[in-house]
Amino acid sequence: MKGSIIKVLLIACLSMAGCATYGHRTFTTDIFNKYHVVKNGLSMRFEPVIDKEKSTWYLNLSPAKYDLLPVFLSIENESGHIKRINIDGVYLMAKLEQIKYASLPIETAVKTIQSSGWIPSLLFGAVGSFAAGSVEESKDEDIYHKAFRPRIIEPGGRGQGLLFFKVPKDDILNKEFALCLIIDNLDNNSTEEEWLSFETR
Amino acid sequence: MKRSFVAAITLFLLINIGGCQGGQIRGDFSDKNWLHDGLGYYLKEPLNMKLNKFSLGAGVGDPHIIGEAKTGMFNSKSVVVSDIPMQDIVYNALKDAFSKMGFVIVDERNSADLITTGQISQFWSREFANGWTPEYAKAAVRYDLVIRDNNDKVFWAKSVDVEEKSTGIGVIFDATSSVIPTLKKALSQSIFQVVNDANFQAALNKIRKNAQALESDAAYSR
C-alpha cells in the first residue's frame, strides 16, 4: 500500500516536472537569416525552418513531423511608403514541379500540431492527459506568438514571424521553393507581388 | 469482480465522453460601459468621419465565435459565442470612441473629412486550464485600421495588436468567468492604442494647423 502511494506520488511529480520544462524561445532574426533580399525598399530576411536542431530549439517541435514547413520572414520597410503585408494570398511554389502550397492560417497550423495531443491521454490516462495538456497549451501559445501576422508596416517599421505551409514531409527536403508575397502599397492603392527564392538542402 | 470491472469501465467512458463534450458560453458586448474611460485626446473642432465596416482576415472563421473556455469538472472545451459578430463589436467600439473624441460620424463618404477601412485578423479569448497550474484567460485583439482623407490619401494607418492576460488571485482556480472581461479589456486597450498613437495625433494636429493657416490666409487676402 505504502509502495503504491509512493509510486503514485512519483508519477505525479514526474508529470508536473514535465509541465515545468517547456521553455519559450523569444524572437530573433539572428538564427533565421540565411537569405537576404532588398526589393522596392523592403529589406527581407528569410529562412525555411528545416534544421531539426534549430527548429527543436526554437519551436520545441519538429514541424516536418506534422507535414508543416514554416518559413521565418522578417521585413523592414525602408521604402518611405506605408505597406501592408497581406498573408491571405501568400503561397509557396516548388519550382521544378510547379506545385503550389497555400499558407495556413496560424489557427489551422496550431490545430495540425494539436491533432496528435490525444495520444498521451490514451497512454497515461488523466494524469498524462492533464500534464500533456499543460505542455500543449504552452506550445500553442508559443506558436501563436511566433506567427507572422498580416500587418501594416510604416516607414522604418518591421514585421516578422513564421509563415506556415502544408507541405508533405517527403516533399520538403532537397527542393527549390519560391515564396510569393502579396504587398499592398497603401499610398497609391496598388498591390505588388514579391518572389523570394530559397532551397531546402 | 466482473461487475465492478464493468462499472469502472463504464464510469471511465462516461468521464471521457463527458470530458469531450463542449458547451457554449455567451459573451455580451451590448453594454459599452467598460469601454475607454478617459481617452486622453479630444478634438478642439469637430471633423466628419465615415466609418466603414471591418472585413475579416482569411484566418478568421465564424465571426460569432470569439473564444474558447474550459468548463465543468473535467475542463471540457466550450466555445464562447457572441450574438454580435466581432466586426460589429470592433466597429461599435471605435465609433463610440471617435464620437467621444469629437468626430461627427457621417454616413455619406462625400461629406466625410476622413474615411476608415479595416480588417480583423484576430478577436479571440481563451481560457488556459489544465488542472495542474493556475488558470488564466488570455485575449488577443488584432486589426488593421487605415484612415484616408477625402482625396483618398492615407492619413494614418496602423496594425493594432493587443494581448491581455486575466489578473487577480480569484481566477487561478477557475478562469472561465474572466474570458469575456479579458477580451473586453483587450478591445478597450486597442481603442486606447489608436486614440493615443503619436502619429495619429500628429496627423490630426496637422489638419487643425492647416485649417488655421487657411483661415489666416483668407483673412490676409481680405
CSV table of C-alpha atoms in Angstrom, one decimal:
chain,number,residue,atom,x,y,z
A,1,MET,CA,0.0,0.0,0.0
A,2,LYS,CA,2.8,2.4,1.1
A,3,GLY,CA,4.7,1.4,-2.1
A,4,SER,CA,1.7,2.3,-4.3
A,5,ILE,CA,1.3,5.7,-2.7
A,6,ILE,CA,5.0,6.4,-3.3
A,7,LYS,CA,4.6,5.3,-7.0
A,8,VAL,CA,1.5,7.5,-7.5
A,9,LEU,CA,3.4,10.4,-5.9
A,10,LEU,CA,6.4,9.8,-8.1
A,11,ILE,CA,4.2,9.7,-11.3
A,12,ALA,CA,2.5,12.9,-10.2
A,13,CYS,CA,5.9,14.6,-9.6
A,14,LEU,CA,7.3,13.5,-12.9
A,15,SER,CA,4.2,14.7,-14.7
A,16,MET,CA,4.4,18.1,-13.0
A,17,ALA,CA,8.1,18.3,-13.8
A,18,GLY,CA,7.1,17.8,-17.5
A,19,CYS,CA,4.9,20.8,-17.2
A,20,ALA,CA,7.7,23.0,-16.0
A,21,THR,CA,10.2,22.1,-18.6
A,22,TYR,CA,8.6,23.8,-21.5
A,23,GLY,CA,10.7,26.8,-22.5
A,24,HIS,CA,9.8,29.7,-24.7
A,25,ARG,CA,12.4,31.0,-27.1
A,26,THR,CA,12.0,34.6,-28.0
A,27,PHE,CA,12.1,36.1,-31.4
A,28,THR,CA,15.5,36.5,-33.0
A,29,THR,CA,16.5,37.3,-36.6
A,30,ASP,CA,20.0,36.1,-35.8
A,31,ILE,CA,19.2,32.4,-36.2
A,32,PHE,CA,17.0,32.5,-39.3
A,33,ASN,CA,18.7,34.9,-41.7
A,34,LYS,CA,20.2,32.6,-44.3
A,35,TYR,CA,18.6,34.7,-47.2
A,36,HIS,CA,18.5,38.5,-47.5
A,37,VAL,CA,16.9,40.4,-50.4
A,38,VAL,CA,16.2,44.1,-50.8
A,39,LYS,CA,13.3,44.9,-53.2
A,40,ASN,CA,11.3,48.0,-53.7
A,41,GLY,CA,12.6,49.5,-50.4
A,42,LEU,CA,11.8,46.3,-48.4
A,43,SER,CA,14.6,44.6,-46.7
A,44,MET,CA,13.6,41.0,-46.3
A,45,ARG,CA,15.4,38.3,-44.4
A,46,PHE,CA,14.1,34.8,-44.5
A,47,GLU,CA,14.9,31.1,-44.0
A,48,PRO,CA,12.9,27.9,-44.1
A,49,VAL,CA,12.8,26.2,-40.6
A,50,ILE,CA,14.1,22.8,-41.6
A,51,ASP,CA,17.1,22.3,-39.5
A,52,LYS,CA,16.0,19.8,-36.8
A,53,GLU,CA,18.3,21.2,-34.1
A,54,LYS,CA,17.3,24.8,-34.8
A,55,SER,CA,13.5,24.1,-35.0
A,56,THR,CA,13.5,22.0,-31.9
A,57,TRP,CA,15.4,24.7,-30.0
A,58,TYR,CA,13.1,27.5,-31.3
A,59,LEU,CA,9.7,25.8,-31.5
A,60,ASN,CA,10.1,22.8,-29.2
A,61,LEU,CA,8.9,20.6,-32.0
A,62,SER,CA,9.9,19.2,-35.4
A,63,PRO,CA,7.4,20.8,-37.9
A,64,ALA,CA,8.2,18.3,-40.7
A,65,LYS,CA,6.6,15.6,-38.5
A,66,TYR,CA,3.3,17.4,-39.0
A,67,ASP,CA,3.8,17.9,-42.7
A,68,LEU,CA,4.5,21.6,-42.0
A,69,LEU,CA,7.1,23.8,-43.5
A,70,PRO,CA,7.5,27.1,-41.5
A,71,VAL,CA,9.4,29.9,-43.1
A,72,PHE,CA,10.8,32.7,-40.9
A,73,LEU,CA,10.3,36.1,-42.5
A,74,SER,CA,11.5,39.5,-41.3
A,75,ILE,CA,10.6,42.6,-43.4
A,76,GLU,CA,11.9,46.1,-42.7
A,77,ASN,CA,10.2,48.9,-44.6
A,78,GLU,CA,12.8,51.3,-45.9
A,79,SER,CA,10.6,52.5,-48.8
A,80,GLY,CA,9.2,55.7,-47.3
A,81,HIS,CA,5.7,54.4,-48.1
A,82,ILE,CA,3.2,52.7,-45.9
A,83,LYS,CA,3.0,49.0,-46.9
A,84,ARG,CA,0.7,46.2,-45.8
A,85,ILE,CA,1.9,42.6,-45.9
A,86,ASN,CA,-1.1,40.6,-46.9
A,87,ILE,CA,-0.7,36.9,-46.0
A,88,ASP,CA,-4.1,35.8,-47.2
A,89,GLY,CA,-2.8,35.2,-50.8
A,90,VAL,CA,0.7,34.0,-49.9
A,91,TYR,CA,1.8,30.7,-51.3
A,92,LEU,CA,4.9,28.6,-51.8
A,93,MET,CA,5.8,27.2,-55.1
A,94,ALA,CA,8.0,24.1,-55.6
A,95,LYS,CA,9.9,25.4,-58.6
A,96,LEU,CA,10.6,22.3,-60.5
A,97,GLU,CA,7.3,20.5,-60.0
A,98,GLN,CA,5.3,23.8,-60.2
A,99,ILE,CA,3.2,22.7,-57.2
A,100,LYS,CA,1.6,25.4,-55.1
A,101,TYR,CA,1.3,25.2,-51.3
A,102,ALA,CA,-1.0,27.8,-49.8
A,103,SER,CA,-0.1,29.3,-46.5
A,104,LEU,CA,-2.0,28.1,-43.4
A,105,PRO,CA,-3.8,30.5,-41.1
A,106,ILE,CA,-2.0,30.2,-37.8
A,107,GLU,CA,-5.1,28.7,-36.1
A,108,THR,CA,-5.0,25.8,-38.7
A,109,ALA,CA,-1.3,25.3,-38.2
A,110,VAL,CA,-1.8,25.0,-34.4
A,111,LYS,CA,-4.7,22.6,-34.9
A,112,THR,CA,-2.5,20.4,-37.1
A,113,ILE,CA,0.1,20.2,-34.4
A,114,GLN,CA,-2.6,19.7,-31.7
A,115,SER,CA,-4.2,16.7,-33.5
A,116,SER,CA,-1.6,14.4,-32.0
A,117,GLY,CA,-2.3,15.6,-28.5
A,118,TRP,CA,-4.8,12.8,-27.7
A,119,ILE,CA,-2.1,10.1,-27.7
A,120,PRO,CA,-0.8,10.9,-24.1
A,121,SER,CA,-4.4,10.6,-22.8
A,122,LEU,CA,-4.7,7.1,-24.2
A,123,LEU,CA,-1.3,6.1,-22.9
A,124,PHE,CA,-1.3,7.6,-19.5
A,125,GLY,CA,-4.9,8.4,-18.7
A,126,ALA,CA,-6.0,11.5,-16.9
A,127,VAL,CA,-2.6,12.4,-15.3
A,128,GLY,CA,-0.8,12.1,-18.6
A,129,SER,CA,-3.6,14.0,-20.4
A,130,PHE,CA,-3.5,16.9,-17.9
A,131,ALA,CA,0.3,17.1,-18.0
A,132,ALA,CA,0.4,16.8,-21.7
A,133,GLY,CA,-2.3,19.4,-21.9
A,134,SER,CA,-0.3,21.8,-20.0
A,135,VAL,CA,2.7,21.5,-22.3
A,136,GLU,CA,0.4,21.6,-25.4
A,137,GLU,CA,-1.2,24.9,-24.2
A,138,SER,CA,2.3,26.4,-23.7
A,139,LYS,CA,3.3,25.1,-27.1
A,140,ASP,CA,0.2,26.6,-28.8
A,141,GLU,CA,0.7,29.9,-27.1
A,142,ASP,CA,4.3,30.0,-28.2
A,143,ILE,CA,3.5,29.3,-31.8
A,144,TYR,CA,0.7,31.9,-31.9
A,145,HIS,CA,3.3,34.4,-30.7
A,146,LYS,CA,5.8,33.5,-33.4
A,147,ALA,CA,3.4,33.6,-36.3
A,148,PHE,CA,3.7,36.3,-39.0
A,149,ARG,CA,0.5,38.3,-38.9
A,150,PRO,CA,-0.8,40.4,-41.8
A,151,ARG,CA,0.3,43.8,-40.8
A,152,ILE,CA,0.8,47.4,-41.9
A,153,ILE,CA,4.4,48.4,-41.8
A,154,GLU,CA,5.0,52.1,-41.5
A,155,PRO,CA,8.3,53.5,-43.0
A,156,GLY,CA,11.1,52.5,-40.7
A,157,GLY,CA,9.0,49.7,-39.1
A,158,ARG,CA,9.4,46.0,-39.1
A,159,GLY,CA,7.2,42.9,-39.2
A,160,GLN,CA,8.5,39.4,-38.5
A,161,GLY,CA,7.3,35.9,-37.8
A,162,LEU,CA,6.7,32.5,-39.1
A,163,LEU,CA,4.6,31.6,-42.1
A,164,PHE,CA,3.3,28.0,-42.2
A,165,PHE,CA,2.8,25.9,-45.3
A,166,LYS,CA,1.3,22.4,-45.5
A,167,VAL,CA,4.0,20.5,-47.3
A,168,PRO,CA,4.1,16.7,-47.1
A,169,LYS,CA,7.2,15.6,-45.1
A,170,ASP,CA,8.7,13.8,-48.1
A,171,ASP,CA,8.4,16.9,-50.3
A,172,ILE,CA,10.2,19.3,-48.0
A,173,LEU,CA,13.9,18.4,-48.4
A,174,ASN,CA,16.1,19.0,-51.4
A,175,LYS,CA,13.8,21.3,-53.2
A,176,GLU,CA,13.9,24.8,-54.6
A,177,PHE,CA,11.0,26.9,-53.5
A,178,ALA,CA,9.7,30.3,-54.3
A,179,LEU,CA,7.6,32.2,-51.8
A,180,CYS,CA,5.1,34.6,-53.3
A,181,LEU,CA,4.3,37.6,-51.0
A,182,ILE,CA,1.4,40.0,-51.6
A,183,ILE,CA,2.3,43.5,-50.6
A,184,ASP,CA,-0.2,46.4,-50.7
A,185,ASN,CA,1.1,49.8,-51.2
A,186,LEU,CA,-1.4,51.8,-49.2
A,187,ASP,CA,-0.1,55.2,-50.5
A,188,ASN,CA,-1.1,54.6,-54.1
A,189,ASN,CA,-3.7,51.7,-53.6
A,190,SER,CA,-1.6,49.3,-55.6
A,191,THR,CA,-0.7,45.6,-54.9
A,192,GLU,CA,2.6,44.1,-55.9
A,193,GLU,CA,4.0,40.5,-55.7
A,194,GLU,CA,7.4,39.8,-54.4
A,195,TRP,CA,9.1,36.4,-55.1
A,196,LEU,CA,11.6,35.1,-52.6
A,197,SER,CA,13.6,32.0,-53.6
A,198,PHE,CA,15.2,29.5,-51.3
A,199,GLU,CA,16.4,26.0,-51.2
A,200,THR,CA,15.8,23.2,-48.6
A,201,ARG,CA,19.2,21.4,-48.7
B,1,MET,CA,-15.2,-8.7,-9.6
B,2,LYS,CA,-16.5,-8.8,-13.1
B,3,ARG,CA,-19.4,-6.4,-12.2
B,4,SER,CA,-17.0,-3.9,-10.6
B,5,PHE,CA,-14.8,-4.0,-13.6
B,6,VAL,CA,-17.7,-3.2,-15.9
B,7,ALA,CA,-18.8,-0.4,-13.6
B,8,ALA,CA,-15.3,1.0,-13.6
B,9,ILE,CA,-15.0,0.9,-17.4
B,10,THR,CA,-18.5,2.5,-17.7
B,11,LEU,CA,-17.5,5.2,-15.3
B,12,PHE,CA,-14.2,5.8,-17.2
B,13,LEU,CA,-16.1,6.0,-20.5
B,14,LEU,CA,-18.7,8.4,-19.1
B,15,ILE,CA,-16.0,10.6,-17.7
B,16,ASN,CA,-14.1,10.7,-21.0
B,17,ILE,CA,-17.3,11.3,-23.1
B,18,GLY,CA,-18.3,14.0,-20.6
B,19,GLY,CA,-14.8,15.5,-21.0
B,20,CYS,CA,-15.1,15.6,-24.7
B,21,GLN,CA,-18.5,17.3,-24.8
B,22,GLY,CA,-18.2,21.1,-25.2
B,23,GLY,CA,-20.8,23.6,-24.2
B,24,GLN,CA,-21.4,27.2,-25.1
B,25,ILE,CA,-20.7,30.4,-23.2
B,26,ARG,CA,-22.3,33.6,-24.3
B,27,GLY,CA,-20.4,36.9,-24.3
B,28,ASP,CA,-22.4,40.1,-24.0
B,29,PHE,CA,-20.9,43.1,-25.8
B,30,SER,CA,-24.1,45.2,-25.9
B,31,ASP,CA,-23.3,47.2,-22.8
B,32,LYS,CA,-20.5,49.6,-23.6
B,33,ASN,CA,-19.8,50.9,-20.1
B,34,TRP,CA,-16.5,49.0,-20.0
B,35,LEU,CA,-15.1,51.0,-22.9
B,36,HIS,CA,-12.3,53.5,-22.7
B,37,ASP,CA,-12.6,55.6,-19.6
B,38,GLY,CA,-10.7,58.7,-20.4
B,39,LEU,CA,-9.5,58.6,-23.9
B,40,GLY,CA,-6.6,61.0,-23.4
B,41,TYR,CA,-7.1,63.0,-26.7
B,42,TYR,CA,-10.0,65.1,-27.9
B,43,LEU,CA,-10.6,67.3,-31.0
B,44,LYS,CA,-10.9,71.0,-30.5
B,45,GLU,CA,-13.0,71.3,-33.6
B,46,PRO,CA,-15.2,68.5,-35.0
B,47,LEU,CA,-14.2,66.6,-38.1
B,48,ASN,CA,-16.5,64.4,-40.1
B,49,MET,CA,-15.7,60.7,-40.2
B,50,LYS,CA,-17.1,57.9,-42.3
B,51,LEU,CA,-16.5,54.5,-40.6
B,52,ASN,CA,-16.7,51.5,-42.9
B,53,LYS,CA,-17.4,48.1,-41.6
B,54,PHE,CA,-14.4,45.9,-40.9
B,55,SER,CA,-13.7,42.9,-43.2
B,56,LEU,CA,-12.4,39.6,-41.8
B,57,GLY,CA,-9.0,38.1,-42.5
B,58,ALA,CA,-8.7,34.7,-44.0
B,59,GLY,CA,-7.8,33.0,-40.7
B,60,VAL,CA,-10.9,34.2,-39.0
B,61,GLY,CA,-13.7,31.7,-39.1
B,62,ASP,CA,-17.2,32.3,-37.7
B,63,PRO,CA,-17.4,35.9,-36.6
B,64,HIS,CA,-19.8,35.0,-33.8
B,65,ILE,CA,-17.3,32.6,-32.2
B,66,ILE,CA,-14.9,34.7,-30.1
B,67,GLY,CA,-13.1,32.3,-27.8
B,68,GLU,CA,-12.7,29.1,-26.0
B,69,ALA,CA,-13.3,28.2,-22.4
B,70,LYS,CA,-12.8,25.2,-20.2
B,71,THR,CA,-15.9,24.2,-18.3
B,72,GLY,CA,-17.1,21.6,-15.9
B,73,MET,CA,-15.3,19.3,-13.6
B,74,PHE,CA,-13.1,17.9,-16.5
B,75,ASN,CA,-12.3,21.2,-18.1
B,76,SER,CA,-14.2,20.4,-21.3
B,77,LYS,CA,-13.6,22.7,-24.2
B,78,SER,CA,-16.5,25.1,-24.8
B,79,VAL,CA,-16.9,27.8,-27.4
B,80,VAL,CA,-17.5,31.4,-26.5
B,81,VAL,CA,-20.3,32.9,-28.7
B,82,SER,CA,-21.4,36.4,-29.2
B,83,ASP,CA,-24.7,37.5,-30.7
B,84,ILE,CA,-23.0,40.5,-32.2
B,85,PRO,CA,-20.4,39.5,-34.8
B,86,MET,CA,-16.8,40.5,-34.0
B,87,GLN,CA,-16.6,43.0,-36.8
B,88,ASP,CA,-19.6,44.9,-35.4
B,89,ILE,CA,-18.1,44.8,-31.9
B,90,VAL,CA,-14.9,46.4,-33.0
B,91,TYR,CA,-16.8,48.9,-35.3
B,92,ASN,CA,-19.2,49.9,-32.5
B,93,ALA,CA,-16.3,50.4,-30.0
B,94,LEU,CA,-14.4,52.6,-32.5
B,95,LYS,CA,-17.5,54.5,-33.4
B,96,ASP,CA,-18.2,55.2,-29.8
B,97,ALA,CA,-14.6,56.3,-29.1
B,98,PHE,CA,-14.3,58.5,-32.2
B,99,SER,CA,-17.6,60.2,-31.3
B,100,LYS,CA,-16.3,60.8,-27.8
B,101,MET,CA,-13.1,62.3,-29.3
B,102,GLY,CA,-15.2,64.8,-31.1
B,103,PHE,CA,-15.6,63.3,-34.6
B,104,VAL,CA,-19.0,63.5,-36.2
B,105,ILE,CA,-19.8,60.1,-37.7
B,106,VAL,CA,-21.4,60.5,-41.1
B,107,ASP,CA,-23.0,58.0,-43.5
B,108,GLU,CA,-22.0,59.7,-46.7
B,109,ARG,CA,-18.5,59.4,-48.0
B,110,ASN,CA,-18.8,62.8,-49.8
B,111,SER,CA,-19.3,64.7,-46.6
B,112,ALA,CA,-16.5,63.0,-44.7
B,113,ASP,CA,-13.1,64.6,-43.9
B,114,LEU,CA,-11.7,61.1,-43.0
B,115,ILE,CA,-12.7,57.6,-44.1
B,116,THR,CA,-11.7,54.5,-42.3
B,117,THR,CA,-11.4,50.9,-43.5
B,118,GLY,CA,-10.1,47.9,-41.6
B,119,GLN,CA,-9.6,44.2,-41.4
B,120,ILE,CA,-9.7,42.0,-38.3
B,121,SER,CA,-7.2,39.2,-38.1
B,122,GLN,CA,-7.9,38.1,-34.5
B,123,PHE,CA,-10.6,38.7,-31.9
B,124,TRP,CA,-10.2,35.9,-29.5
B,125,SER,CA,-10.1,35.0,-25.8
B,126,ARG,CA,-9.0,31.7,-24.4
B,127,GLU,CA,-9.0,30.1,-21.0
B,128,PHE,CA,-5.9,28.2,-20.1
B,129,ALA,CA,-6.8,25.4,-17.6
B,130,ASN,CA,-5.1,22.1,-17.3
B,131,GLY,CA,-5.7,21.1,-13.7
B,132,TRP,CA,-2.1,21.5,-12.7
B,133,THR,CA,-1.1,25.1,-13.0
B,134,PRO,CA,-3.0,28.3,-12.0
B,135,GLU,CA,-5.7,29.0,-14.5
B,136,TYR,CA,-5.9,32.2,-16.6
B,137,ALA,CA,-7.5,33.7,-19.6
B,138,LYS,CA,-5.7,35.4,-22.4
B,139,ALA,CA,-7.2,37.6,-25.1
B,140,ALA,CA,-5.9,39.0,-28.4
B,141,VAL,CA,-7.3,41.7,-30.5
B,142,ARG,CA,-5.6,42.4,-33.8
B,143,TYR,CA,-6.9,44.6,-36.6
B,144,ASP,CA,-5.6,46.8,-39.3
B,145,LEU,CA,-7.0,50.3,-39.4
B,146,VAL,CA,-6.5,52.6,-42.4
B,147,ILE,CA,-7.8,56.2,-42.4
B,148,ARG,CA,-7.8,58.1,-45.6
B,149,ASP,CA,-8.6,61.8,-46.3
B,150,ASN,CA,-11.3,62.8,-48.8
B,151,ASN,CA,-8.6,62.8,-51.6
B,152,ASP,CA,-8.1,59.1,-50.9
B,153,LYS,CA,-4.6,59.8,-49.5
B,154,VAL,CA,-3.5,57.7,-46.4
B,155,PHE,CA,-4.0,59.9,-43.4
B,156,TRP,CA,-2.9,57.3,-40.9
B,157,ALA,CA,-2.6,53.6,-40.8
B,158,LYS,CA,-1.7,51.1,-38.1
B,159,SER,CA,-1.8,47.4,-37.2
B,160,VAL,CA,-3.4,47.3,-33.8
B,161,ASP,CA,-2.1,44.4,-31.8
B,162,VAL,CA,-3.1,43.9,-28.2
B,163,GLU,CA,-2.8,40.9,-25.9
B,164,GLU,CA,-4.2,40.9,-22.4
B,165,LYS,CA,-4.0,38.3,-19.6
B,166,SER,CA,-6.5,38.0,-16.8
B,167,THR,CA,-5.4,39.2,-13.4
B,168,GLY,CA,-6.4,38.5,-9.8
B,169,ILE,CA,-6.0,35.7,-7.4
B,170,GLY,CA,-9.6,34.7,-7.7
B,171,VAL,CA,-9.3,33.4,-11.2
B,172,ILE,CA,-6.5,30.9,-10.6
B,173,PHE,CA,-8.9,28.2,-9.7
B,174,ASP,CA,-11.4,28.9,-12.4
B,175,ALA,CA,-10.7,31.5,-15.1
B,176,THR,CA,-13.9,30.8,-17.1
B,177,SER,CA,-15.6,34.0,-15.8
B,178,SER,CA,-12.7,36.1,-16.9
B,179,VAL,CA,-12.7,35.0,-20.6
B,180,ILE,CA,-15.1,37.8,-21.7
B,181,PRO,CA,-13.8,40.6,-19.4
B,182,THR,CA,-10.2,39.9,-20.6
B,183,LEU,CA,-11.4,40.2,-24.2
B,184,LYS,CA,-13.2,43.5,-23.4
B,185,LYS,CA,-10.1,44.8,-21.7
B,186,ALA,CA,-8.0,43.9,-24.8
B,187,LEU,CA,-10.6,45.7,-27.1
B,188,SER,CA,-10.6,48.7,-24.8
B,189,GLN,CA,-6.8,48.8,-24.8
B,190,SER,CA,-6.8,48.6,-28.6
B,191,ILE,CA,-9.0,51.6,-28.8
B,192,PHE,CA,-6.7,53.4,-26.4
B,193,GLN,CA,-3.8,52.5,-28.6
B,194,VAL,CA,-5.5,54.0,-31.6
B,195,VAL,CA,-6.5,57.3,-29.9
B,196,ASN,CA,-3.2,57.8,-28.2
B,197,ASP,CA,-1.0,56.9,-31.2
B,198,ALA,CA,1.5,59.7,-31.5
B,199,ASN,CA,1.4,59.7,-35.4
B,200,PHE,CA,-2.4,59.7,-35.4
B,201,GLN,CA,-2.5,62.7,-33.0
B,202,ALA,CA,0.3,64.5,-35.0
B,203,ALA,CA,-1.8,63.9,-38.2
B,204,LEU,CA,-4.9,65.4,-36.6
B,205,ASN,CA,-2.9,68.4,-35.2
B,206,LYS,CA,-1.6,69.0,-38.7
B,207,ILE,CA,-5.2,69.2,-40.1
B,208,ARG,CA,-6.1,71.7,-37.5
B,209,LYS,CA,-2.9,73.8,-38.2
B,210,ASN,CA,-3.8,73.6,-41.9
B,211,ALA,CA,-7.3,74.8,-41.2
B,212,GLN,CA,-6.0,77.6,-39.1
B,213,ALA,CA,-3.4,78.6,-41.9
B,214,LEU,CA,-6.2,78.6,-44.5
B,215,GLU,CA,-8.3,80.8,-42.2
B,216,SER,CA,-5.5,83.3,-41.8
B,217,ASP,CA,-4.7,83.3,-45.5
B,218,ALA,CA,-8.3,84.0,-46.2
B,219,ALA,CA,-8.2,86.8,-43.6
B,220,TYR,CA,-5.0,88.1,-45.2
B,221,SER,CA,-6.5,88.2,-48.7
B,222,ARG,CA,-9.5,90.1,-47.4
